[in-house]
mmCIF file of C-alpha atoms in Angstrom:
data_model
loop_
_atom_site.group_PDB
_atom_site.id
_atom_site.type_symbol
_atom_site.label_atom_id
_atom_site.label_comp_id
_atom_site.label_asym_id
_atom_site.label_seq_id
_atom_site.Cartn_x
_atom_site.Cartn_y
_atom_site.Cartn_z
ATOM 1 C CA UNK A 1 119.163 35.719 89.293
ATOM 2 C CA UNK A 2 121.511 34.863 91.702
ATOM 3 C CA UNK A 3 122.817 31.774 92.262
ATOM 4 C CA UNK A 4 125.365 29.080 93.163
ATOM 5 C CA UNK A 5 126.118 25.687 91.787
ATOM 6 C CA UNK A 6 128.508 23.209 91.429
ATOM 7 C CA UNK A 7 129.980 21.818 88.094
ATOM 8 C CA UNK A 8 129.990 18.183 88.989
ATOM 9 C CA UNK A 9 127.683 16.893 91.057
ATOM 10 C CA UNK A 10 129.757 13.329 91.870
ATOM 11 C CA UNK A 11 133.479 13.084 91.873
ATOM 12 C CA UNK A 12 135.793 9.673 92.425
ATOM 13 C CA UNK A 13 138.527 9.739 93.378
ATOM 14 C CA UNK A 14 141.479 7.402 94.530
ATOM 15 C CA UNK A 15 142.810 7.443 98.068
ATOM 16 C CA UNK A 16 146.370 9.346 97.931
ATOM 17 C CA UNK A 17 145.192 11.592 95.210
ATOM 18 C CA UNK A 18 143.992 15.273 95.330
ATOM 19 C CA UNK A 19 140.607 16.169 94.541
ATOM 20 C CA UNK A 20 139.398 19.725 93.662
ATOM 21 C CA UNK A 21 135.563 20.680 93.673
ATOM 22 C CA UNK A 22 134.023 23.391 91.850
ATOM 23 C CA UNK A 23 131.828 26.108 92.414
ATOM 24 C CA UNK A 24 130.462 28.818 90.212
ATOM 25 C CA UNK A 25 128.504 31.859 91.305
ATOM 26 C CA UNK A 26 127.180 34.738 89.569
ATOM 27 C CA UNK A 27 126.412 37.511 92.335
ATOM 28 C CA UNK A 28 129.578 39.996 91.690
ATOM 29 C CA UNK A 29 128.667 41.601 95.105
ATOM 30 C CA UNK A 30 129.389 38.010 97.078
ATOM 31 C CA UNK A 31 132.522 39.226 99.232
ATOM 32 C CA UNK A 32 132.847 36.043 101.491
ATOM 33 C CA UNK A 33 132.418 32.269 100.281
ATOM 34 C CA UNK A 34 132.575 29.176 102.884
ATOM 35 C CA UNK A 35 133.199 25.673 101.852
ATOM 36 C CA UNK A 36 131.045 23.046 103.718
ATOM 37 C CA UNK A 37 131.803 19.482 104.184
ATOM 38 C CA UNK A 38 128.886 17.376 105.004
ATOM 39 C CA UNK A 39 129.101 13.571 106.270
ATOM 40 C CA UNK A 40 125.848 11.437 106.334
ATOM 41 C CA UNK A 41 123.219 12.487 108.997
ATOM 42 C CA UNK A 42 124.848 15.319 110.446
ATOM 43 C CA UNK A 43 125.234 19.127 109.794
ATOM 44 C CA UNK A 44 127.189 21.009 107.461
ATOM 45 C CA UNK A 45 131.086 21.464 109.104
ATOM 46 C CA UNK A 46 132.933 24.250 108.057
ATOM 47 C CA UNK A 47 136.198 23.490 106.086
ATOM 48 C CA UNK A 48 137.779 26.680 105.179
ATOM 49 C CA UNK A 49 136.430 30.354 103.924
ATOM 50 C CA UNK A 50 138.101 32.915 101.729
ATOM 51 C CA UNK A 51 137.158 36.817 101.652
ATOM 52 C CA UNK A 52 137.034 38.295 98.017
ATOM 53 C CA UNK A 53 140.029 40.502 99.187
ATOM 54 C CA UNK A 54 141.743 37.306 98.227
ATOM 55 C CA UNK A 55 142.508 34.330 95.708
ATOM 56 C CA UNK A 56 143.961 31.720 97.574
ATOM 57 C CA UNK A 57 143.643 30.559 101.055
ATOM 58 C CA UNK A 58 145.296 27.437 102.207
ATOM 59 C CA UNK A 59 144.562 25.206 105.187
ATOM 60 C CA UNK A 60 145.723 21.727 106.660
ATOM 61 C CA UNK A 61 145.431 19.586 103.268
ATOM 62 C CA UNK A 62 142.951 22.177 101.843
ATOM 63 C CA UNK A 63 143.722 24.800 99.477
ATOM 64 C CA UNK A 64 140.245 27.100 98.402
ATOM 65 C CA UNK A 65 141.121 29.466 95.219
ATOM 66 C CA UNK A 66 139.199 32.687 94.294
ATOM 67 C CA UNK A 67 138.640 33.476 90.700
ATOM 68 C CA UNK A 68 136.374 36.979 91.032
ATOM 69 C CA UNK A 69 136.974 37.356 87.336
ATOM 70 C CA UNK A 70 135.396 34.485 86.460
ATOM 71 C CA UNK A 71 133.325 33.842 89.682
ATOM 72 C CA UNK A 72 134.661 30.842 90.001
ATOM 73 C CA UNK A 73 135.755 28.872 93.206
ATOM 74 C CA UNK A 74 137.420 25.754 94.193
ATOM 75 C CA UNK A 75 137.920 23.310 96.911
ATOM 76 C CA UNK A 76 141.521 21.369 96.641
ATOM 77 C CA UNK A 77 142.031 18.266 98.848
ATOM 78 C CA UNK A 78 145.760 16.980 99.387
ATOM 79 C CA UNK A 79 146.011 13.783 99.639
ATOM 80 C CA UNK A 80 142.418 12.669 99.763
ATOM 81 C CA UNK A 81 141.823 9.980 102.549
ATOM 82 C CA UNK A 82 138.670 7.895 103.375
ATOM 83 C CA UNK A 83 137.372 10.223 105.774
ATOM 84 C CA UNK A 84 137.104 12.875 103.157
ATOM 85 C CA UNK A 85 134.371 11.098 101.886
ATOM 86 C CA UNK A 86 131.265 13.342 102.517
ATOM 87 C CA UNK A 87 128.810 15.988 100.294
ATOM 88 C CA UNK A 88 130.754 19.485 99.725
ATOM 89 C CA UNK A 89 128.881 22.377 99.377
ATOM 90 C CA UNK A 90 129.859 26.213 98.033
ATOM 91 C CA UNK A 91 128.284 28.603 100.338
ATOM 92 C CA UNK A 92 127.885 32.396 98.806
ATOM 93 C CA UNK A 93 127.455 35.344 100.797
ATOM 94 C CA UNK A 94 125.188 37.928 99.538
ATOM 95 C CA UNK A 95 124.390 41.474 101.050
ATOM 96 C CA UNK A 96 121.655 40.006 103.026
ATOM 97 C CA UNK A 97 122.497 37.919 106.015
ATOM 98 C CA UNK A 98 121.823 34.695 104.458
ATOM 99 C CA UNK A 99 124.062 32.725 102.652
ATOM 100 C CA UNK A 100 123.028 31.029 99.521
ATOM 101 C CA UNK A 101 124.361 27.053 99.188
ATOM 102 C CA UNK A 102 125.709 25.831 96.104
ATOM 103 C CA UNK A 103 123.894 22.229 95.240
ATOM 104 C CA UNK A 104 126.514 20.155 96.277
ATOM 105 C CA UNK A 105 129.393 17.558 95.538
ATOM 106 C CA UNK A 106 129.475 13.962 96.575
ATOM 107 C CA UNK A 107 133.315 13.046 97.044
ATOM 108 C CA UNK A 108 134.175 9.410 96.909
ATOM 109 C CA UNK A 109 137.391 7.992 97.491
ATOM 110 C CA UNK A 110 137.824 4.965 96.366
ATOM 111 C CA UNK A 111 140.717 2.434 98.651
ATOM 112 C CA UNK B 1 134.116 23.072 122.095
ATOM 113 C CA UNK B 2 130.883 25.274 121.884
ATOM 114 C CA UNK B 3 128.522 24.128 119.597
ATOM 115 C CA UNK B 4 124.776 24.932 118.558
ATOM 116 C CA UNK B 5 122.634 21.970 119.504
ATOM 117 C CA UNK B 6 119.060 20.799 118.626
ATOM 118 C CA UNK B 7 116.154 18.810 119.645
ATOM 119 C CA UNK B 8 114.377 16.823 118.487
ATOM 120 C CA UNK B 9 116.796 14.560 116.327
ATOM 121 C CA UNK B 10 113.726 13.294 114.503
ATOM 122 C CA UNK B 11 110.454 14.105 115.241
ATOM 123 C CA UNK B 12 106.932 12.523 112.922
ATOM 124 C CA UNK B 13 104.019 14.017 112.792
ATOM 125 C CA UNK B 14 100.636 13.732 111.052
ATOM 126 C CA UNK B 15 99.633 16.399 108.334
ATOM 127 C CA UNK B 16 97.955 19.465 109.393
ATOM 128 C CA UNK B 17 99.664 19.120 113.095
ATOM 129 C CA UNK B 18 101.677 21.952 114.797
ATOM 130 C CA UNK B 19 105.845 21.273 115.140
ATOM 131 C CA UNK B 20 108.289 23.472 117.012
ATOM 132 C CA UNK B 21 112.005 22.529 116.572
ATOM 133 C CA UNK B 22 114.206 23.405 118.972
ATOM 134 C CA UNK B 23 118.114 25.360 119.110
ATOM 135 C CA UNK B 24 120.087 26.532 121.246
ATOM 136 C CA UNK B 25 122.888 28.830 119.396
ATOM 137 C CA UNK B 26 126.529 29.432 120.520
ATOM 138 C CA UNK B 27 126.358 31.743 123.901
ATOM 139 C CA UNK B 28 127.768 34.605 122.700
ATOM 140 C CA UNK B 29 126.253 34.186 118.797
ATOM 141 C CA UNK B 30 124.190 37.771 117.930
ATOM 142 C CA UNK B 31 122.813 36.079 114.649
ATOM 143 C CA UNK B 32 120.519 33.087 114.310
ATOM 144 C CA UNK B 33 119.347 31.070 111.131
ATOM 145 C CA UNK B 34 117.157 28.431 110.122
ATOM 146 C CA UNK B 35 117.737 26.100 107.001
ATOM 147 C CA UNK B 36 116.241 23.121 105.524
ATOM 148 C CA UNK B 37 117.448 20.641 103.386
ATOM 149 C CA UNK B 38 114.918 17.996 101.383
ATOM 150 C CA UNK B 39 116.947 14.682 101.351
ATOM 151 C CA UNK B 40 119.162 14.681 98.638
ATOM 152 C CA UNK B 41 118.603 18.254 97.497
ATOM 153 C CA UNK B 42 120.650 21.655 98.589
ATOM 154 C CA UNK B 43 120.474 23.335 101.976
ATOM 155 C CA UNK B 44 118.206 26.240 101.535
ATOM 156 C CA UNK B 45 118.127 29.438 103.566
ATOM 157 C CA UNK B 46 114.648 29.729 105.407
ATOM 158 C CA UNK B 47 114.959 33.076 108.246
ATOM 159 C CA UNK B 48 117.676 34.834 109.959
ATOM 160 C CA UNK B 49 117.645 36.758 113.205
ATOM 161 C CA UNK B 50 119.365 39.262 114.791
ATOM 162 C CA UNK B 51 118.115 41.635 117.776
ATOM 163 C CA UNK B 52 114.875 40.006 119.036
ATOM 164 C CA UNK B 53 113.739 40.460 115.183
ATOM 165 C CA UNK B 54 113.556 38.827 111.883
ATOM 166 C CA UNK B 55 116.022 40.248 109.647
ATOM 167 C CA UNK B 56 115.404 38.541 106.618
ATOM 168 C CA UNK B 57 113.177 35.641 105.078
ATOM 169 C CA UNK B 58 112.870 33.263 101.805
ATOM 170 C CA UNK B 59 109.611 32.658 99.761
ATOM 171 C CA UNK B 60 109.775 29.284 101.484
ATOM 172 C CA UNK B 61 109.314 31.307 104.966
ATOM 173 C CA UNK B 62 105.703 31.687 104.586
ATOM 174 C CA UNK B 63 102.779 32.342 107.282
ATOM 175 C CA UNK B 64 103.265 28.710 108.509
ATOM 176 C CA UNK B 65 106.489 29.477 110.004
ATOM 177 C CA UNK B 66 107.251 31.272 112.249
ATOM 178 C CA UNK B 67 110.660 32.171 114.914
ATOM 179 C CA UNK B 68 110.779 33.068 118.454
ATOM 180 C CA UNK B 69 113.616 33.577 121.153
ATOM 181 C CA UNK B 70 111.764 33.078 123.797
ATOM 182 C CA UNK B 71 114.485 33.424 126.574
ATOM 183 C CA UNK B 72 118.314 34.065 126.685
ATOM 184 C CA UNK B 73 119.337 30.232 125.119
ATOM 185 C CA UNK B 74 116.875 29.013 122.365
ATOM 186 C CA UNK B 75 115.439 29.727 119.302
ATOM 187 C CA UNK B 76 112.804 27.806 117.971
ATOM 188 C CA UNK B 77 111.220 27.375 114.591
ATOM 189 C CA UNK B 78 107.328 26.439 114.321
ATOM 190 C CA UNK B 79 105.679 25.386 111.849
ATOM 191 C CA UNK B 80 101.821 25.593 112.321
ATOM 192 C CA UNK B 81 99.916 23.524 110.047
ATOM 193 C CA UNK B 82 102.509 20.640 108.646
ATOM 194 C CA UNK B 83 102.157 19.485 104.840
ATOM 195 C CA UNK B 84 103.963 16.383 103.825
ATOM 196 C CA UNK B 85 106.389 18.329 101.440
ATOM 197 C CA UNK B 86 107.674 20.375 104.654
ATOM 198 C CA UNK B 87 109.373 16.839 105.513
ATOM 199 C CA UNK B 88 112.998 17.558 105.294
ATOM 200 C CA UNK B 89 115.995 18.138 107.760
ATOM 201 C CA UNK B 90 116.090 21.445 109.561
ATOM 202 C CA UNK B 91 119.236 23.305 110.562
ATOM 203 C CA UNK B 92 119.984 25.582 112.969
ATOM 204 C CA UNK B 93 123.047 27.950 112.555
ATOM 205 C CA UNK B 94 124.434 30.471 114.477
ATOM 206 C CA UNK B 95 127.109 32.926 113.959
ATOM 207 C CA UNK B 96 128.872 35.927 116.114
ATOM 208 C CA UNK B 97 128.457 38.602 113.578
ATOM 209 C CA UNK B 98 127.346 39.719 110.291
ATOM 210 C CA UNK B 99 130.444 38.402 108.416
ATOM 211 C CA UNK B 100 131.777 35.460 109.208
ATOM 212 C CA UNK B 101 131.152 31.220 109.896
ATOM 213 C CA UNK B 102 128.431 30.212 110.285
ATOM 214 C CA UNK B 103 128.099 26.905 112.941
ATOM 215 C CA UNK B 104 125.196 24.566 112.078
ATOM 216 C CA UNK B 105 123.412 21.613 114.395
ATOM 217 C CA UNK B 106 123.511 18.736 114.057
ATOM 218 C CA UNK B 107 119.916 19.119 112.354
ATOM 219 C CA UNK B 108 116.233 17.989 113.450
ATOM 220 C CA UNK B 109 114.379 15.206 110.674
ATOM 221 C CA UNK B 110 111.053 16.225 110.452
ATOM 222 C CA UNK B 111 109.028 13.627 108.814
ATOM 223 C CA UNK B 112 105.315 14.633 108.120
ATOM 224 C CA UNK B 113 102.879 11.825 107.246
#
């Protein structure tokens, strides 16, 4: 069926570096995919999105890169500071309304 | 900034009891969405609604649950008969079309005892 996940559920990672967060999906009809950072206690706060007219979309210190062929997606982080710390979740598009959330990555960044 | 809020933060109840949470979407949102998340787990689609009407539902959505807009500025979820494994956060979302972000609360706990 369809569905969303996440290759590694924990990642650490030291302050400076980049970190990059994976996603796979399997619904072929998903045309729109949002990447959701979410701090303790609070609501899921949208990062960046990419359309699956496209591979690559870049943001400020965040890269997200399409791979349709594989159905593969992933989250890069420049520079990963403290404040990245936080749950990251995959969020598929389906042709309902609803999107479908991938399980979830727990970024630490280590000082 | 325009954001979709919610109420209450946390709310307890006893088993069996009625809850209605509580949103109010972005002004000029057209779609509306409930999610939960169990602590620790994935956030999981629950209802969506667009025009005064449910437009689609999960198997967790069952006769329990239920969504209103009752005027212009909320939308509420209730849930009518509470069972301890409905304890879980509960997000609203809200977006201005069919494609596109989606904003999320800030969330309501519910905690059923």
């Amino acid at each position: 069926g369809e569905s969303v996940g996440l290759h590694l559920p924990t990642l650490s990672v030291q302050e400076g570096d980049n970190s990059i967060i994976n996603c796979a999906y399997s619904n072929s009809a998903s045309d729109y995919f949002i990447w959701y950072k979410q701090e303790s206690g609070k609501g899921p706060q949208f990062i960046i999105d990419i359309r699956s007219n496209m591979d690559k979309r870049q943001g400020q210190r965040v890269t997200v890169l399409l791979n349709k062929t594989v159905k593969h997606l992933s989250l890069q982080i420049a520079a990963t500071q403290p404040g990245d710390s936080a749950v990251y979740f995959c969020a598929e598009k389906n042709y309902g309304q609803n999107f479908v959330f991938g399980p979830g990555t727990r970024l630490s960044v280590l000082p | 900034e325009p954001e979709v809020t919610q109420t209450p933060s946390h709310q307890v109840t006893q088993m069996g009891q009625e809850v209605i949470l509580r949103c109010v979407p972005i002004s000029n949102h057209l779609y509306f969405y409930w999610y939960r998340q169990i602590l620790g787990q994935k956030v999981e689609f629950l209802v969506s609604f667009y025009n005064n009407e449910i437009s689609e539902k999960s198997e967790i959505f069952d006769d329990q649950f239920s969504v209103e807009r009752p005027d212009g500025s909320n939308f509420t979820l209730k849930i009518r008969s509470t069972k301890l494994e409905d304890s879980a956060m509960y997000f609203c979302a809200s977006s201005a079309g069919l494609t596109g972000e989606l904003f999320f609360g800030e969330g309501s706990r519910l905690t059923v005892l």
